[in-house]
């Protein structure tokens, strides 16, 4: 039996392209989940591993969907080969249970981990550079600019929160926070 496994890292990402690829390759059952690959808890992947038996094939679209690290990949492939389960990574090919097959798989796993480690390193370097800027703020960018907030706070002087929210699109909770921050800045400047 051919089993597929599709995974994306965040809830906002779409699994459909992976599912389409796996179906095109003849997967009869596809396990799917939206969970980061860095976590140990991948319940659907665990269900798949418990389901497969000798002669079955597990398919994934890319190597990074399969394992969290080179060490994890090597351990997983070893366990699957011991069960008589084949592994087909669509952008790599079928992983053969031969010395050459294991070598190629280990090299590719190491490259995948190297790529992930480099992404993490570049992200951290970018954060260090960004934190040096005085207007640095970690997290999602503000939906409304400083001038829009100032305008809305001016409107609050003669309108209710509900009216200002309707006029500007800025939510009451954002207005309340902005008003609170403005009062703190005003007190600090005195």
Coordinates of N, CA and C in Angstrom, one line a residue:
X1 N 0.8 -1.2 0.0 CA 0.0 0.0 0.0 C 0.9 1.2 0.0
X2 N 0.5 2.3 -0.7 CA 1.2 3.5 -0.8 C 0.5 4.5 0.1
X3 N 1.3 5.0 1.1 CA 0.8 6.0 2.1 C 1.5 7.3 1.8
X4 N 0.8 8.4 1.9 CA 1.4 9.7 1.7 C 1.4 10.5 3.0
X5 N 2.3 11.4 3.2 CA 2.4 12.3 4.3 C 2.6 13.7 3.9
X6 N 1.7 14.6 4.2 CA 1.9 16.0 3.8 C 1.9 16.8 5.1
X7 N 2.8 17.8 5.2 CA 2.9 18.6 6.4 C 3.3 20.0 6.0
X8 N 2.7 21.0 6.6 CA 3.1 22.4 6.6 C 3.4 22.8 8.0
X9 N 4.1 23.9 8.1 CA 4.6 24.4 9.4 C 3.6 25.2 10.2
X10 N 2.7 25.9 9.4 CA 1.8 26.8 10.1 C 0.4 26.6 9.6
X11 N -0.6 27.0 10.4 CA -2.0 26.9 10.1 C -2.4 27.6 8.8
X12 N -1.7 28.8 8.6 CA -2.0 29.6 7.4 C -1.5 29.0 6.1
X13 N -0.6 28.0 6.1 CA -0.1 27.4 4.9 C -1.0 26.4 4.3
X14 N -0.9 26.1 3.0 CA -1.8 25.2 2.3 C -1.1 23.9 2.0
X15 N -1.8 22.8 2.3 CA -1.3 21.5 2.0 C -1.6 21.0 0.6
X16 N -2.4 21.7 -0.1 CA -3.0 21.1 -1.3 C -2.0 20.7 -2.4
X17 N -0.9 21.5 -2.6 CA 0.0 21.1 -3.6 C 0.7 19.8 -3.3
X18 N 1.1 19.6 -2.0 CA 1.7 18.3 -1.5 C 0.7 17.2 -1.8
X19 N -0.6 17.4 -1.4 CA -1.6 16.3 -1.5 C -1.8 16.0 -3.0
X20 N -1.8 17.0 -3.9 CA -1.9 16.7 -5.3 C -0.7 15.9 -5.8
X21 N 0.5 16.2 -5.4 CA 1.7 15.5 -5.8 C 1.6 14.0 -5.4
X22 N 1.2 13.8 -4.1 CA 1.1 12.5 -3.5 C 0.0 11.6 -4.2
X23 N -1.1 12.3 -4.5 CA -2.2 11.6 -5.2 C -1.7 11.2 -6.6
X24 N -1.0 12.1 -7.3 CA -0.5 11.8 -8.7 C 0.5 10.6 -8.7
X25 N 1.1 10.4 -7.5 CA 2.1 9.3 -7.4 C 1.4 8.0 -7.0
X26 N 0.1 8.0 -6.8 CA -0.7 6.8 -6.5 C -0.9 6.5 -5.0
X27 N -0.7 7.5 -4.1 CA -1.0 7.3 -2.7 C -2.5 7.1 -2.5
X28 N -2.7 6.0 -1.7 CA -4.1 5.6 -1.5 C -4.7 6.3 -0.2
X29 N -3.8 6.5 0.8 CA -4.2 7.2 2.0 C -3.1 8.2 2.3
X30 N -3.6 9.4 2.6 CA -2.6 10.5 2.8 C -2.9 11.1 4.2
X31 N -1.9 11.0 5.0 CA -1.9 11.6 6.4 C -1.4 13.0 6.2
X32 N -2.1 14.0 6.9 CA -1.7 15.4 6.8 C -1.9 16.1 8.1
X33 N -1.0 17.1 8.3 CA -1.1 17.9 9.5 C -0.4 19.2 9.3
X34 N -0.8 20.2 10.1 CA -0.2 21.5 10.1 C 0.5 21.7 11.5
X35 N 1.8 21.4 11.5 CA 2.5 21.4 12.7 C 4.0 21.7 12.3
X36 N 4.7 22.4 13.0 CA 6.1 22.7 12.7 C 6.9 21.4 12.8
X37 N 7.9 21.3 11.9 CA 8.7 20.1 11.8 C 9.7 20.0 12.9
X38 N 9.9 21.1 13.6 CA 10.9 21.1 14.7 C 10.3 20.5 16.0
X39 N 9.0 20.2 16.1 CA 8.4 19.6 17.3 C 8.4 18.1 17.2
X40 N 8.5 17.5 18.3 CA 8.5 16.0 18.3 C 7.1 15.5 18.1
X41 N 6.1 16.3 18.5 CA 4.7 15.9 18.4 C 4.1 16.1 17.0
X42 N 4.1 15.0 16.3 CA 3.5 15.0 15.0 C 2.5 13.8 15.0
X43 N 1.4 14.0 15.5 CA 0.4 12.9 15.8 C 0.1 12.1 14.5
X44 N -0.2 12.8 13.4 CA -0.5 12.1 12.2 C 0.6 11.3 11.6
X45 N 1.8 11.8 11.7 CA 3.0 11.1 11.3 C 3.2 9.9 12.1
X46 N 3.0 10.0 13.4 CA 3.1 8.8 14.3 C 2.0 7.8 14.0
X47 N 0.8 8.2 13.7 CA -0.2 7.3 13.2 C 0.2 6.5 12.0
X48 N 0.8 7.3 11.1 CA 1.3 6.6 9.8 C 2.4 5.6 10.1
X49 N 3.3 6.0 11.0 CA 4.4 5.1 11.3 C 3.9 3.8 12.0
X50 N 2.9 3.9 12.8 CA 2.3 2.8 13.4 C 1.4 1.9 12.5
X51 N 1.0 2.5 11.4 CA 0.1 1.8 10.5 C 0.9 1.0 9.4
X52 N 2.0 1.5 9.0 CA 2.7 0.8 7.9 C 3.3 -0.5 8.3
X53 N 3.3 -1.4 7.3 CA 3.9 -2.8 7.5 C 4.7 -3.2 6.3
X54 N 5.3 -4.3 6.4 CA 6.2 -4.8 5.4 C 5.6 -4.7 4.0
X55 N 6.3 -4.2 3.0 CA 5.8 -4.0 1.7 C 5.2 -2.7 1.4
X56 N 4.8 -1.9 2.4 CA 4.2 -0.6 2.2 C 5.3 0.4 1.8
X57 N 4.8 1.5 1.2 CA 5.6 2.6 0.9 C 5.1 3.9 1.5
X58 N 6.0 4.7 2.1 CA 5.7 6.0 2.6 C 6.2 7.0 1.6
X59 N 5.4 8.0 1.2 CA 5.8 9.0 0.2 C 5.6 10.4 0.9
X60 N 6.6 11.2 0.6 CA 6.6 12.6 1.0 C 7.1 13.5 -0.2
X61 N 6.6 14.7 -0.2 CA 7.0 15.5 -1.4 C 8.5 15.9 -1.3
X62 N 9.0 16.3 -0.1 CA 10.3 16.7 0.1 C 10.9 16.1 1.4
X63 N 12.2 16.0 1.4 CA 12.9 15.4 2.6 C 12.5 16.1 3.9
X64 N 12.4 17.5 3.9 CA 12.2 18.2 5.1 C 10.8 18.0 5.6
X65 N 9.9 17.4 4.9 CA 8.5 17.0 5.4 C 8.7 15.7 6.2
X66 N 9.7 14.9 6.0 CA 9.9 13.6 6.6 C 10.5 13.6 8.0
X67 N 11.6 14.4 8.1 CA 12.3 14.4 9.4 C 12.7 15.8 9.8
X68 N 13.0 15.9 11.1 CA 13.4 17.2 11.7 C 14.8 17.5 11.6
X69 N 15.7 16.4 11.5 CA 17.1 16.6 11.5 C 17.7 15.4 10.8
X70 N 19.0 15.5 10.5 CA 19.7 14.4 9.8 C 19.7 13.2 10.7
X71 N 19.9 13.4 12.0 CA 19.9 12.3 13.0 C 18.5 11.6 13.0
X72 N 17.5 12.4 13.1 CA 16.1 11.9 13.1 C 15.8 11.2 11.8
X73 N 16.3 11.7 10.7 CA 16.0 11.1 9.4 C 16.7 9.7 9.3
X74 N 17.9 9.6 9.8 CA 18.7 8.4 9.8 C 18.0 7.3 10.6
X75 N 17.6 7.7 11.8 CA 16.9 6.8 12.7 C 15.6 6.3 12.2
X76 N 14.8 7.3 11.6 CA 13.5 6.9 11.0 C 13.7 5.9 9.8
X77 N 14.6 6.2 9.0 CA 14.8 5.4 7.8 C 15.3 4.0 8.2
X78 N 16.1 3.9 9.2 CA 16.6 2.6 9.7 C 15.4 1.8 10.2
X79 N 14.6 2.4 11.0 CA 13.4 1.7 11.6 C 12.5 1.3 10.5
X80 N 12.2 2.1 9.5 CA 11.3 1.7 8.4 C 11.9 0.6 7.5
X81 N 13.2 0.6 7.3 CA 13.9 -0.4 6.5 C 13.8 -1.7 7.3
X82 N 14.0 -1.7 8.6 CA 13.9 -2.9 9.4 C 12.5 -3.5 9.4
X83 N 11.4 -2.6 9.2 CA 10.1 -3.1 9.1 C 9.7 -3.6 7.7
X84 N 10.7 -3.3 6.7 CA 10.4 -3.7 5.3 C 9.6 -2.7 4.6
X85 N 9.6 -1.4 5.1 CA 8.8 -0.3 4.5 C 9.7 0.5 3.6
X86 N 9.3 0.8 2.4 CA 10.0 1.6 1.4 C 9.7 3.1 1.7
X87 N 10.7 4.0 1.3 CA 10.5 5.4 1.5 C 10.7 6.0 0.1
X88 N 9.8 6.9 -0.3 CA 9.9 7.5 -1.6 C 9.7 9.0 -1.4
X89 N 10.8 9.8 -1.6 CA 10.8 11.2 -1.4 C 10.7 11.8 -2.8
X90 N 9.6 12.4 -3.1 CA 9.3 12.7 -4.5 C 10.4 13.5 -5.2
X91 N 11.0 14.5 -4.5 CA 12.0 15.3 -5.2 C 13.4 14.7 -5.2
X92 N 13.5 13.5 -4.6 CA 14.8 12.7 -4.5 C 14.7 11.4 -5.2
X93 N 13.6 10.7 -5.1 CA 13.4 9.4 -5.6 C 13.2 8.4 -4.5
X94 N 13.2 7.1 -4.8 CA 13.0 6.0 -3.8 C 14.3 5.9 -3.1
X95 N 14.2 5.8 -1.8 CA 15.4 5.6 -1.0 C 15.6 4.0 -0.9
X96 N 16.7 3.6 -1.4 CA 17.0 2.2 -1.5 C 17.6 1.7 -0.2
X97 N 17.3 0.5 0.2 CA 17.8 -0.1 1.4 C 19.1 -0.9 1.0
X98 N 20.1 -0.1 0.5 CA 21.4 -0.5 0.1 C 22.4 0.4 0.7
X99 N 23.7 0.0 0.7 CA 24.7 0.9 1.2 C 24.7 2.2 0.5
X100 N 24.6 2.2 -0.8 CA 24.6 3.4 -1.6 C 23.3 4.2 -1.4
X101 N 22.2 3.6 -1.3 CA 20.9 4.3 -1.0 C 21.0 5.0 0.3
X102 N 21.5 4.3 1.4 CA 21.6 4.9 2.7 C 22.6 6.1 2.7
X103 N 23.7 5.9 1.9 CA 24.7 7.0 1.8 C 24.1 8.2 1.2
X104 N 23.4 8.1 0.1 CA 22.8 9.2 -0.6 C 21.7 9.9 0.3
X105 N 20.9 9.0 1.0 CA 19.9 9.6 1.9 C 20.6 10.4 3.0
X106 N 21.6 9.8 3.6 CA 22.3 10.5 4.7 C 22.9 11.8 4.2
X107 N 23.5 11.9 3.0 CA 24.1 13.1 2.5 C 23.0 14.1 2.3
X108 N 21.9 13.7 1.7 CA 20.7 14.6 1.4 C 20.1 15.1 2.7
X109 N 20.0 14.2 3.7 CA 19.5 14.6 5.0 C 20.4 15.7 5.7
X110 N 21.7 15.5 5.5 CA 22.7 16.4 6.1 C 22.6 17.8 5.4
X111 N 22.4 17.8 4.1 CA 22.2 19.0 3.4 C 20.9 19.7 3.8
X112 N 19.9 19.0 4.0 CA 18.6 19.5 4.4 C 18.7 20.2 5.8
X113 N 19.4 19.5 6.7 CA 19.6 20.1 8.0 C 20.5 21.3 7.9
X114 N 21.6 21.3 7.1 CA 22.4 22.4 6.9 C 21.6 23.6 6.4
X115 N 20.8 23.4 5.4 CA 19.9 24.5 4.9 C 19.0 25.1 6.0
X116 N 18.4 24.2 6.8 CA 17.6 24.7 7.9 C 18.4 25.5 8.9
X117 N 19.6 25.0 9.2 CA 20.4 25.7 10.2 C 20.9 27.0 9.7
X118 N 21.1 27.1 8.4 CA 21.6 28.4 7.8 C 20.4 29.4 7.8
X119 N 19.2 28.9 7.5 CA 18.0 29.8 7.6 C 17.9 30.4 9.0
X120 N 18.0 29.5 10.0 CA 17.9 29.9 11.4 C 19.0 31.0 11.7
X121 N 20.2 30.7 11.3 CA 21.4 31.6 11.5 C 21.1 32.9 10.9
X122 N 20.7 32.9 9.6 CA 20.4 34.2 8.9 C 19.3 35.0 9.6
X123 N 18.3 34.3 10.0 CA 17.2 34.9 10.7 C 17.7 35.6 12.0
X124 N 18.5 34.9 12.8 CA 19.1 35.4 14.0 C 19.9 36.7 13.7
X125 N 20.8 36.6 12.7 CA 21.6 37.7 12.3 C 20.8 38.9 11.9
X126 N 19.7 38.7 11.2 CA 18.8 39.7 10.8 C 18.1 40.4 12.0
X127 N 17.8 39.6 13.0 CA 17.2 40.1 14.2 C 18.1 41.0 15.0
X128 N 19.4 40.6 15.0 CA 20.4 41.4 15.7 C 20.6 42.7 15.1
X129 N 20.6 42.7 13.7 CA 20.7 44.0 13.0 C 19.5 44.8 13.2
X130 N 18.3 44.2 13.1 CA 17.1 45.0 13.3 C 16.9 45.6 14.7
X131 N 17.4 44.8 15.7 CA 17.3 45.3 17.1 C 18.2 46.6 17.3
X132 N 19.1 46.8 16.4 CA 20.0 48.0 16.6 C 19.3 49.3 16.2
X133 N 18.2 49.1 15.4 CA 17.4 50.3 15.0 C 16.5 50.7 16.2
X134 N 16.4 52.1 16.4 CA 15.7 52.5 17.5 C 14.2 52.3 17.4
X135 N 13.7 52.1 16.2 CA 12.2 51.9 16.1 C 11.9 50.4 16.0
X136 N 12.9 49.5 16.3 CA 12.6 48.1 16.2 C 11.5 47.7 17.2
X137 N 10.7 46.8 16.6 CA 9.6 46.2 17.4 C 9.4 44.8 16.9
X138 N 9.6 43.8 17.7 CA 9.5 42.4 17.3 C 8.0 42.1 17.2
X139 N 7.7 41.2 16.2 CA 6.4 40.7 16.1 C 5.7 41.3 14.8
X140 N 4.5 41.1 14.7 CA 3.7 41.6 13.6 C 3.7 43.1 13.5
X141 N 3.9 43.6 12.3 CA 3.9 45.1 12.1 C 2.5 45.7 12.4
X142 N 2.5 46.9 12.9 CA 1.2 47.6 13.2 C 0.4 47.7 11.9
X143 N -0.9 47.6 12.1 CA -1.8 47.7 10.9 C -2.0 49.1 10.6
X144 N -1.9 50.0 11.5 CA -2.2 51.4 11.3 C -0.9 52.2 11.7
X145 N -0.7 53.3 10.9 CA 0.5 54.1 11.1 C 0.3 55.1 12.3
X146 N 1.4 55.8 12.6 CA 1.3 56.7 13.7 C 0.4 57.9 13.5
X147 N 0.3 58.4 12.2 CA -0.6 59.5 11.9 C -2.0 59.1 11.9
X148 N -2.3 57.8 11.5 CA -3.7 57.3 11.6 C -4.2 57.2 13.0
X149 N -3.3 56.7 13.9 CA -3.6 56.6 15.3 C -3.8 58.0 15.9
X150 N -2.9 58.9 15.6 CA -3.1 60.3 16.2 C -4.4 60.9 15.7
X151 N -4.7 60.7 14.4 CA -6.0 61.3 13.9 C -7.2 60.6 14.7
X152 N -7.1 59.3 14.9 CA -8.2 58.6 15.6 C -8.3 59.1 17.0
X153 N -7.2 59.4 17.7 CA -7.2 59.9 19.1 C -7.8 61.3 19.1
X154 N -7.5 62.1 18.1 CA -8.2 63.4 18.0 C -9.7 63.3 17.9
X155 N -10.1 62.4 17.0 CA -11.5 62.1 16.8 C -12.2 61.7 18.1
X156 N -11.5 61.0 19.0 CA -12.1 60.5 20.2 C -12.4 61.7 21.2
X157 N -11.8 62.8 20.9 CA -12.1 64.0 21.8 C -13.6 64.4 21.7
X158 N -14.2 64.2 20.5 CA -15.6 64.6 20.3 C -16.5 63.5 19.8
X159 N -16.0 62.2 19.8 CA -16.8 61.1 19.3 C -16.6 59.9 20.3
X160 N -17.5 59.0 20.2 CA -17.4 57.8 21.0 C -16.4 56.8 20.4
X161 N -16.0 55.8 21.1 CA -15.1 54.7 20.6 C -15.8 54.0 19.4
X162 N -17.0 53.8 19.5 CA -17.8 53.1 18.4 C -17.8 53.9 17.2
X163 N -18.0 55.2 17.3 CA -18.1 56.1 16.2 C -16.7 56.2 15.5
X164 N -15.7 56.3 16.3 CA -14.3 56.4 15.8 C -13.9 55.1 15.1
X165 N -14.3 54.0 15.7 CA -14.0 52.7 15.1 C -14.7 52.6 13.7
X166 N -15.9 53.1 13.6 CA -16.7 53.0 12.4 C -16.0 54.0 11.3
X167 N -15.6 55.1 11.7 CA -15.0 56.1 10.8 C -13.6 55.7 10.3
X168 N -12.8 55.1 11.2 CA -11.4 54.9 10.9 C -11.1 53.4 10.6
X169 N -11.9 52.5 11.1 CA -11.6 51.1 11.0 C -10.6 50.6 12.0
X170 N -10.3 51.5 12.9 CA -9.4 51.1 14.0 C -10.2 50.6 15.2
X171 N -9.9 49.4 15.7 CA -10.7 48.8 16.7 C -10.7 49.5 18.0
X172 N -11.7 49.3 18.8 CA -11.7 49.9 20.1 C -10.5 49.6 21.0
X173 N -10.2 48.3 21.0 CA -9.0 47.8 21.8 C -7.7 48.5 21.4
X174 N -7.5 48.7 20.1 CA -6.3 49.4 19.6 C -6.4 50.9 20.1
X175 N -7.6 51.5 20.0 CA -7.7 52.9 20.4 C -7.4 53.0 21.9
X176 N -8.0 52.1 22.7 CA -7.8 52.1 24.1 C -6.3 52.0 24.4
X177 N -5.6 51.1 23.8 CA -4.1 50.9 24.0 C -3.4 52.2 23.6
X178 N -3.7 52.8 22.5 CA -3.1 54.0 22.0 C -3.3 55.1 22.9
X179 N -4.5 55.3 23.4 CA -4.8 56.3 24.3 C -4.0 56.2 25.6
X180 N -3.9 54.9 26.1 CA -3.1 54.6 27.3 C -1.6 55.0 27.1
X181 N -1.1 54.6 26.0 CA 0.3 54.9 25.7 C 0.5 56.4 25.6
X182 N -0.4 57.1 25.0 CA -0.3 58.6 24.8 C -0.3 59.2 26.2
X183 N -1.1 58.7 27.1 CA -1.1 59.3 28.5 C 0.2 59.0 29.2
X184 N 0.8 57.8 29.0 CA 2.1 57.5 29.6 C 3.2 58.4 29.1
X185 N 3.2 58.6 27.8 CA 4.2 59.5 27.1 C 4.0 60.9 27.6
X186 N 2.8 61.4 27.8 CA 2.5 62.7 28.2 C 3.0 62.9 29.7
X187 N 2.8 61.9 30.5 CA 3.3 62.0 31.9 C 4.8 62.0 32.0
X188 N 5.4 61.2 31.1 CA 6.9 61.1 31.1 C 7.5 62.4 30.6
X189 N 6.8 63.1 29.8 CA 7.4 64.3 29.2 C 7.3 65.5 30.2
X190 N 6.5 65.4 31.3 CA 6.3 66.4 32.2 C 7.4 66.4 33.3

